[in-house]
Short mmCIF file of C-alpha atoms in Angstrom, two decimals:
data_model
loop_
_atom_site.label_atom_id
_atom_site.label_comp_id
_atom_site.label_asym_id
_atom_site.label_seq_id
_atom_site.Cartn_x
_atom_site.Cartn_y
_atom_site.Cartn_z
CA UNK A 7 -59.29 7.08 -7.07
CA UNK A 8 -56.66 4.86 -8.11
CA UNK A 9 -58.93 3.36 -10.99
CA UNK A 10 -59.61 7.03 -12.52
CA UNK A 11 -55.70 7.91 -12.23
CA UNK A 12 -55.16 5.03 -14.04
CA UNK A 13 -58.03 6.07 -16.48
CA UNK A 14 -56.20 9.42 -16.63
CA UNK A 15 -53.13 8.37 -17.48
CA UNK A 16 -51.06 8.49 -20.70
CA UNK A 17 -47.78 6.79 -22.36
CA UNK A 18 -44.80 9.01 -22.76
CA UNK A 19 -42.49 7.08 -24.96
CA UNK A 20 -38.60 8.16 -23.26
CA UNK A 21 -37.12 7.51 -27.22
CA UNK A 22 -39.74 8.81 -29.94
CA UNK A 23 -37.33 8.37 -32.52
CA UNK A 24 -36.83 4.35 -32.14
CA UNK A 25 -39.44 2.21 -34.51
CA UNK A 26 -39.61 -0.08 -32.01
CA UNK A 27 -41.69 0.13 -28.92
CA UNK A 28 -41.55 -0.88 -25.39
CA UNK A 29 -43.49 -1.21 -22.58
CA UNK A 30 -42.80 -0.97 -18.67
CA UNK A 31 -45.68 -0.63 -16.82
CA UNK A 32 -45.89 -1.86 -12.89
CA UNK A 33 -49.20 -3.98 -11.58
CA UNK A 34 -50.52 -1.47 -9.66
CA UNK A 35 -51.73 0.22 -12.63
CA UNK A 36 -53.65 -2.67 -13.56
CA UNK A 37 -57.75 -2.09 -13.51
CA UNK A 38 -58.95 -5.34 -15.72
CA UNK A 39 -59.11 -8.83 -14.49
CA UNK A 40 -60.40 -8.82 -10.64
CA UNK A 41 -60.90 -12.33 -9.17
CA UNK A 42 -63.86 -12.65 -6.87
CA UNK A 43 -62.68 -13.74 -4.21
CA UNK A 44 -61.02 -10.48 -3.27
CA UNK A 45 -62.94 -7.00 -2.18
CA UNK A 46 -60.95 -5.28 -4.60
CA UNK A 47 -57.86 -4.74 -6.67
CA UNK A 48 -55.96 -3.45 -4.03
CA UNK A 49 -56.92 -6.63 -1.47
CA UNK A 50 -55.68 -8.83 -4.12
CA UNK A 51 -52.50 -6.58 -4.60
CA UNK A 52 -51.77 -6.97 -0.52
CA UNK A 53 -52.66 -10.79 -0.76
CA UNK A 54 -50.20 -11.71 -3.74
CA UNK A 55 -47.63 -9.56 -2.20
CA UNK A 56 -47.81 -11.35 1.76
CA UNK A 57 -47.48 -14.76 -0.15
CA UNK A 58 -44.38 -13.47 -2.05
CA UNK A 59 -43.46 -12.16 1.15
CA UNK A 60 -43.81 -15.25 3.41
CA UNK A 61 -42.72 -18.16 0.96
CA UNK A 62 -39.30 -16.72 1.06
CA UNK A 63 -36.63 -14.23 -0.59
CA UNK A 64 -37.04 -16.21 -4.45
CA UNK A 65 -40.52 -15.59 -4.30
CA UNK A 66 -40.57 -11.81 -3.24
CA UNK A 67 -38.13 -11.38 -6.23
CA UNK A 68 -40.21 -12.51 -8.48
CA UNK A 69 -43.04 -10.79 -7.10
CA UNK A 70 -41.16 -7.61 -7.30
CA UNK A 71 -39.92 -8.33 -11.36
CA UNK A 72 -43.42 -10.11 -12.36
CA UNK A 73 -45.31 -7.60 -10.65
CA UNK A 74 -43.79 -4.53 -9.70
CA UNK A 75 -42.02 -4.96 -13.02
CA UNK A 76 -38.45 -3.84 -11.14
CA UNK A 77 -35.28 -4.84 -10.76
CA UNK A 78 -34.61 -6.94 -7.93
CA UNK A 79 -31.76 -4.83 -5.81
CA UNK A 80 -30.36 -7.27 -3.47
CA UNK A 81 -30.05 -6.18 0.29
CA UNK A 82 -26.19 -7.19 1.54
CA UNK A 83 -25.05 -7.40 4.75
CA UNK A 84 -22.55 -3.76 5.52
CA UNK A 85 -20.83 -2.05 8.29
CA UNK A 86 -21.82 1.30 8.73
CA UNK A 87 -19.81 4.29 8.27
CA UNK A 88 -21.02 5.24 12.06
CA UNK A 89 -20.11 2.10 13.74
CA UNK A 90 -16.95 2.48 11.67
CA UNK A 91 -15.83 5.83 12.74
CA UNK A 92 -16.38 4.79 16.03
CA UNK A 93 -13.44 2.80 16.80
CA UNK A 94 -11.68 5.72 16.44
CA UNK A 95 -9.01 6.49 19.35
CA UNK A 96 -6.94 8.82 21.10
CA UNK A 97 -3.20 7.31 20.87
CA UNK A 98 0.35 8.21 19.18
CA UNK A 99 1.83 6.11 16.56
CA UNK A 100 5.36 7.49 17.14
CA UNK A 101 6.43 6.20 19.79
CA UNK A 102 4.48 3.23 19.16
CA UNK A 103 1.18 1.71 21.12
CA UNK A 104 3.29 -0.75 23.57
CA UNK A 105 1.09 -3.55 22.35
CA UNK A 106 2.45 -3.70 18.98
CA UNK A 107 5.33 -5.86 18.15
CA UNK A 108 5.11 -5.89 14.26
CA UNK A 109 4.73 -3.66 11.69
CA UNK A 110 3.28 -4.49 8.11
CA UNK A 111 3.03 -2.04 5.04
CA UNK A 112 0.32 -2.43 2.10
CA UNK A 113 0.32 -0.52 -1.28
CA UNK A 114 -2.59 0.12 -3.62
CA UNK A 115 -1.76 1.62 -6.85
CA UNK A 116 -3.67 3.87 -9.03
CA UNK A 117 -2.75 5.91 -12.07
CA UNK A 118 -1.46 8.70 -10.15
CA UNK A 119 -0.25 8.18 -7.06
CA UNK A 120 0.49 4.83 -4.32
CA UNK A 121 -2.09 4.78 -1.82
CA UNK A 122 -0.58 3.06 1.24
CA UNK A 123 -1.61 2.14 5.20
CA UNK A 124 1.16 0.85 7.56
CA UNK A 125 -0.26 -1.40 10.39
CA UNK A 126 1.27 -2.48 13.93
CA UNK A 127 -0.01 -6.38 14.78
CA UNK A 128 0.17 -7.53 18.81
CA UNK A 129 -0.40 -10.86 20.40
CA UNK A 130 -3.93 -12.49 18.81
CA UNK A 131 -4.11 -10.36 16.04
CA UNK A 132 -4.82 -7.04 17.64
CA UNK A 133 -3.92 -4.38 15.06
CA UNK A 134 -3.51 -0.87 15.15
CA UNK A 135 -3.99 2.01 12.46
CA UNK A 136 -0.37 3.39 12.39
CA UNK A 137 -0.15 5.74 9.05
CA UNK A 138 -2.53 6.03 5.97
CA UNK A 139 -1.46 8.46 3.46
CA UNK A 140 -0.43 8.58 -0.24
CA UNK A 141 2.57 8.89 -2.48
CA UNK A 142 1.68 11.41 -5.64
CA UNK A 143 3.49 10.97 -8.92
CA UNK A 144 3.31 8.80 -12.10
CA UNK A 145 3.71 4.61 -11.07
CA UNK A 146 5.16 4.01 -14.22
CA UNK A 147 8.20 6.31 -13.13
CA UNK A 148 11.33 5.84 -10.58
CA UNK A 149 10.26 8.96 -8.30
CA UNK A 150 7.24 7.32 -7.02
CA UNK A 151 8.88 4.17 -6.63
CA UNK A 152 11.62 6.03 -4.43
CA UNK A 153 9.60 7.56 -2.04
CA UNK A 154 7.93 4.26 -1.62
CA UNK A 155 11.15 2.67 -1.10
CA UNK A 156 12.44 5.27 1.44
CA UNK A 157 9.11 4.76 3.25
CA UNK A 158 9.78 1.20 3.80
CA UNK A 159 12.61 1.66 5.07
CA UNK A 160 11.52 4.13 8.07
CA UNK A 161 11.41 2.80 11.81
CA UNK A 162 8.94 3.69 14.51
CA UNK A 163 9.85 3.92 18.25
CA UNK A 164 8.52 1.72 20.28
CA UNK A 165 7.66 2.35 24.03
CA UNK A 166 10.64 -0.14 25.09
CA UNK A 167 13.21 1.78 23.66
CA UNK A 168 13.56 -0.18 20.17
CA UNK A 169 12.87 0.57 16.65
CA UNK A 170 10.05 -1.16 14.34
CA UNK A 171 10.92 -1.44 10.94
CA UNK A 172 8.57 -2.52 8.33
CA UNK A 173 8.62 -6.35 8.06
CA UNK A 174 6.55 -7.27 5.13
CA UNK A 175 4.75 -5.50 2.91
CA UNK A 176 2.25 -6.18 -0.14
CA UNK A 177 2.18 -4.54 -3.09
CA UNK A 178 -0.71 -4.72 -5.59
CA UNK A 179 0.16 -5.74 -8.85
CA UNK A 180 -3.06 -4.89 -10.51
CA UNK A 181 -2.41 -1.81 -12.52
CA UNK A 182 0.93 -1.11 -13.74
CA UNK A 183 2.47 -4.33 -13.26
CA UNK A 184 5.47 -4.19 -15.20
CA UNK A 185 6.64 -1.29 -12.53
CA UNK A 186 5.58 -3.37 -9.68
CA UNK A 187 7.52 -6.93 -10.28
CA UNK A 188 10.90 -4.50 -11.20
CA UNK A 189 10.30 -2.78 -7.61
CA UNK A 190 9.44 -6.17 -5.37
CA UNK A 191 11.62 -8.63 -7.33
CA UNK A 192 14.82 -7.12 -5.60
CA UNK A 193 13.51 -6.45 -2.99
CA UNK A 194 12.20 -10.04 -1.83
CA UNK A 195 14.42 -10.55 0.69
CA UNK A 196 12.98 -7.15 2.50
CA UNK A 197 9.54 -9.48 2.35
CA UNK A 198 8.28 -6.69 -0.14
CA UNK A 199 6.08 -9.07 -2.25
CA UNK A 200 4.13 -8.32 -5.45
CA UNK A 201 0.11 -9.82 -4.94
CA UNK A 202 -2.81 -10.20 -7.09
CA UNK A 203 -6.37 -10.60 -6.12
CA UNK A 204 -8.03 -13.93 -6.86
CA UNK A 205 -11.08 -14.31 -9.00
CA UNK A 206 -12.13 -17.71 -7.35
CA UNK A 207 -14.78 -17.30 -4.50
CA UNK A 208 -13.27 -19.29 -1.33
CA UNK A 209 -9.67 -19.04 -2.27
CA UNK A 210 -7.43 -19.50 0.67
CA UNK A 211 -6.27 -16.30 1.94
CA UNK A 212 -2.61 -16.63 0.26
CA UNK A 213 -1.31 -18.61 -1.77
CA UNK A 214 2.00 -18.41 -3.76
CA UNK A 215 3.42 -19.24 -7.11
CA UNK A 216 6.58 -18.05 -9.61
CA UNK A 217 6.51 -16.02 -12.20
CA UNK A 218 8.76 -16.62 -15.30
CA UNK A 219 9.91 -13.06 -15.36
CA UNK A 220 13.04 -13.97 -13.26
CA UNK A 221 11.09 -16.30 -10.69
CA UNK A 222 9.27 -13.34 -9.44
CA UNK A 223 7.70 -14.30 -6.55
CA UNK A 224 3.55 -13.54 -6.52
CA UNK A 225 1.27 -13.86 -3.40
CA UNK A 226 -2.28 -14.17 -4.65
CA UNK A 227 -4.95 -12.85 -2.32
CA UNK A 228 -8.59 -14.36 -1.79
CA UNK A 229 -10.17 -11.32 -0.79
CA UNK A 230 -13.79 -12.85 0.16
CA UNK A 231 -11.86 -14.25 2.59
CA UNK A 232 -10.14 -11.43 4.16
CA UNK A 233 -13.26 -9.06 3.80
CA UNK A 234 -15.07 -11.81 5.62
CA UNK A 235 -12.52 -11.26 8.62
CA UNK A 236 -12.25 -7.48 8.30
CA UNK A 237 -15.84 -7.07 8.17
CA UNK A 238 -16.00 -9.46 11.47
CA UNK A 239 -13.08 -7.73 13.62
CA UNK A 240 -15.03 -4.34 12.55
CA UNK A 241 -18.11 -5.07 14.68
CA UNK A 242 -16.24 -6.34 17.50
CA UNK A 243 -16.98 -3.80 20.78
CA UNK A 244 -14.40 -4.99 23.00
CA UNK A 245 -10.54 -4.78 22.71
CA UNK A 246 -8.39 -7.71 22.75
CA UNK A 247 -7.70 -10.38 20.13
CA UNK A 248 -8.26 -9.57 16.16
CA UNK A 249 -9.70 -6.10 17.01
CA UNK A 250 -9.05 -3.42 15.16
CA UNK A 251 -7.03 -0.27 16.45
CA UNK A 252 -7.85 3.24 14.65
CA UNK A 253 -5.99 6.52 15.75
CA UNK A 254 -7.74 9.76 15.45
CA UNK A 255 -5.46 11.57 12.80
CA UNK A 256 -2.38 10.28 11.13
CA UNK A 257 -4.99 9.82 7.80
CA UNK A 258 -7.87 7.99 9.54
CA UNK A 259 -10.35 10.66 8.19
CA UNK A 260 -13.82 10.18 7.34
CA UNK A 261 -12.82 9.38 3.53
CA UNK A 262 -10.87 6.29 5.13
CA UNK A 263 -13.64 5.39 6.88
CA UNK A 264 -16.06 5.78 3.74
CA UNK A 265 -13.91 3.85 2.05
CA UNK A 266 -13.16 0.79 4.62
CA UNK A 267 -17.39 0.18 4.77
CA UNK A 268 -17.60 1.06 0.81
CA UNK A 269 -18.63 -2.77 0.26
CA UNK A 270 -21.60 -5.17 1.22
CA UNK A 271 -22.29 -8.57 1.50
CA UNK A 272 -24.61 -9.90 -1.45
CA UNK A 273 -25.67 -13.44 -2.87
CA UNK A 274 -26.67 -14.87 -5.84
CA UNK A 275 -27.90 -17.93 -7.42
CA UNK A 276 -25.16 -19.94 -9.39
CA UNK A 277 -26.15 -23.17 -10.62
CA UNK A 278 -29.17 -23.78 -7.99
CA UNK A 279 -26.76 -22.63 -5.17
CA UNK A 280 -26.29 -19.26 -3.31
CA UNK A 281 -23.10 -17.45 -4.20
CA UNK A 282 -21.56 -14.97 -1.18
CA UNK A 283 -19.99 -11.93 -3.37
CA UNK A 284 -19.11 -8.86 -2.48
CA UNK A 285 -20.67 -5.72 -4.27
CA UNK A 286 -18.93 -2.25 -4.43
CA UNK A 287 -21.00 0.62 -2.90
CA UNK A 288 -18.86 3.32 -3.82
CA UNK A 289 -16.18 3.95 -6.92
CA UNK A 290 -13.06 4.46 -4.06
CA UNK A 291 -12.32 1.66 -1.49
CA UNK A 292 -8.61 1.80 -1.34
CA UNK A 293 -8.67 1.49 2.72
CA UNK A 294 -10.53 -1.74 2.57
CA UNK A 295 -7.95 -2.94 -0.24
CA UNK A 296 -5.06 -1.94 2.14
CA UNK A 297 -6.50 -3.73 4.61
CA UNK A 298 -6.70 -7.36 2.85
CA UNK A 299 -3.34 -6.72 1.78
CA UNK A 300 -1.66 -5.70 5.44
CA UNK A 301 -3.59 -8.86 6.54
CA UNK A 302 -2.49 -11.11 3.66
CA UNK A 303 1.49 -9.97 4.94
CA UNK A 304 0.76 -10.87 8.13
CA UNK A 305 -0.04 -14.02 7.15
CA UNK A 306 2.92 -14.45 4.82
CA UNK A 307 4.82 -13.27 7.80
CA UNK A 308 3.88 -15.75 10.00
CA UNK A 309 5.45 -14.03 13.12
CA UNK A 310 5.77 -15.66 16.99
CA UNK A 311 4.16 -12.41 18.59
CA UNK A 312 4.54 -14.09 22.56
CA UNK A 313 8.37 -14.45 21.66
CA UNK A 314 8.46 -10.97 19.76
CA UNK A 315 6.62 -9.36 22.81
CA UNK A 316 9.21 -10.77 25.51
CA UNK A 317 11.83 -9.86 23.90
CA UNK A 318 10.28 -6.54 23.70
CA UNK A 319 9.87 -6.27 27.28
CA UNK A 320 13.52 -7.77 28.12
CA UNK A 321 15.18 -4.77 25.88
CA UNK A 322 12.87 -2.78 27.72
CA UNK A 323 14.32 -3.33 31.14
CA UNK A 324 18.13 -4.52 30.43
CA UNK A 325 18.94 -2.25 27.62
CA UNK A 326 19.04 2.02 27.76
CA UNK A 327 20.48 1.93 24.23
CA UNK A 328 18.45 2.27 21.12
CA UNK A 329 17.98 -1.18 19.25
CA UNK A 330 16.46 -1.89 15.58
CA UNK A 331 14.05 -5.14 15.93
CA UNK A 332 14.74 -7.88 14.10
CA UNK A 333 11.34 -9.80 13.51
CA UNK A 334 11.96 -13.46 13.99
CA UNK A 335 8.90 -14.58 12.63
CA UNK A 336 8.00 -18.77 11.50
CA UNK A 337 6.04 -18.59 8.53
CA UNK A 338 4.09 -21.54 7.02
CA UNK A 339 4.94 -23.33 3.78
CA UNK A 340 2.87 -22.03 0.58
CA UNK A 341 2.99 -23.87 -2.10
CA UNK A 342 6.67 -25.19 -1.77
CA UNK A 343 9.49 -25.38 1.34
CA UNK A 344 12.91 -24.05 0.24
CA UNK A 345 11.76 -20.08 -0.03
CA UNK A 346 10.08 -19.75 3.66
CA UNK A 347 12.87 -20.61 5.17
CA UNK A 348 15.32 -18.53 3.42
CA UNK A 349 13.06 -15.62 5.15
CA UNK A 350 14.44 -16.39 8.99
#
């Protein structure tokens, strides 16, 4: 049957107008050539493709382009939206969960509006989803920038009677960059930093260097990295340290989600070794953006959550007034001493 459909069968050229010709045809339509020690085409087809399939990955790929004649579509490793969604929970983010004792801010920025997702951070890393949202208008005018600003400086309550303000926040410098280094450059001492993503696979997680435009100061990001770590904490089933916190509401809708899992895993071959990359599955993935960014300020930040905590619980039973927290954090040196601890 397959032999006479094969018989039956005719070319359909996709461009008839080109002079030149080319031809795509797969194995299976082959019907010339049959070695004898198979039964029959097919039992040679089944044969070739178990050996591809046993001697490894590089062998079933070129089984699959030699043969097949089709592209080889790498498999990655993904989170799915399911397990994603999931995680979703049942708590307020004003007043505060009493677990958190910092808050971070992150900002993506497109052509028309500031995408943005404020996190709370506890002891160990435990985060929680506080707001996602958006700020609508042009980034290359002062109104968006304003809203952003008067964003930043909101405070949650917390549980103990204080008030969280934001304590460091990342803002991506990718598209309209000009706009961004005018908006974080004066505002540096706020820990409202300008970042950039790195194009080097394994880069640390931060690093920092100065711009000439006025010794700007520019955190770049290894994102690998902090995918690697996001994509970890977001198959973790128990809560407790570096899981990850996400309220039902406040943003968290199923577009968030879509766009948190809207990568994969994937490797290739670079110079006879395997390569770790990460593909996009989707043309939106702000929310995993926001995330590498709210975990690249809480590593700028460098804050001592046990002492933040305590002093969280003192207020809590000595103080019936209502108190602004002052983060006291200890950050690492980057790339040079002086500016870290001008942050305390």
């Amino acid at each position: 049957q397959r032999v006479q459909m094969v018989m039956n069968g005719k070319w359909i050229a996709e461009h008839p107008e080109r002079r030149l010709r080319g031809y795509h045809l797969s194995g299976l339509n082959r019907i010339m050539g049959r070695k004898k020690q198979f039964t029959s085409y097919l039992h040679e087809f089944v044969v070739q493709f178990l050996d591809a399939k046993h001697g490894g990955r590089e062998n079933l790929k070129v089984w699959t382009n030699v043969f097949l004649a089709e592209s080889w579509e790498e498999r990655g490793e993904r989170i799915s939206l399911t397990t994603a969604m999931e995680q979703a929970e049942d708590y307020k983010t004003d007043p505060l969960p009493a677990s958190v004792g910092v808050l971070t801010c992150a900002v993506d920025v497109q052509k028309d509006r500031l995408e943005y997702e404020v996190m709370g951070w506890g002891i160990s890393e435990e985060s929680w989803g506080i707001e996602r949202g958006a700020i609508h208008g042009d980034p290359e005018k002062l109104e968006c920038w304003k809203d952003l600003d008067d964003l930043l400086h909101r405070k949650w309550n917390h549980p103990s009677g204080s008030r969280l303000g934001i304590a460091a926040t990342c803002v991506d410098s990718g598209y309209a960059t000009t706009s961004v280094y005018s908006f974080t450059k004066p505002r540096q001492n706020r820990r409202i930093f300008a970042v950039e993503g790195s194009n080097q696979n394994g880069a640390p997680l931060i690093s920092k260097r100065f711009l000439k435009q006025g010794r700007t100061t520019l955190f770049i990001v290894g994102g690998d990295v902090a995918k690697d770590s996001i994509f970890a904490r977001l198959r973790m089933k128990e809560h407790g340290p570096r899981f990850m916190h996400f309220p039902i509401g406040y943003g968290y809708n199923e577009e968030h989600f879509r766009q948190l899992t809207g990568e994969e895993v994937r490797t290739r071959m670079k110079n006879g070794f395997q390569i770790r990359y990460y593909k996009k599955l989707r043309e939106r993935n702000e929310s995993l953006d926001l995330r590498v960014y709210n975990l690249a300020a809480l590593e700028i930040l460098q804050p001592n959550m046990e002492r933040i905590m305590e002093g969280l619980k003192v207020e809590s039973e000595e103080s019936s007034e209502e108190e602004v927290v002052t983060v006291k954090t200890h950050p690492k040196k980057i790339n040079g001493g002086g500016f870290a601890n001008s942050w305390r």
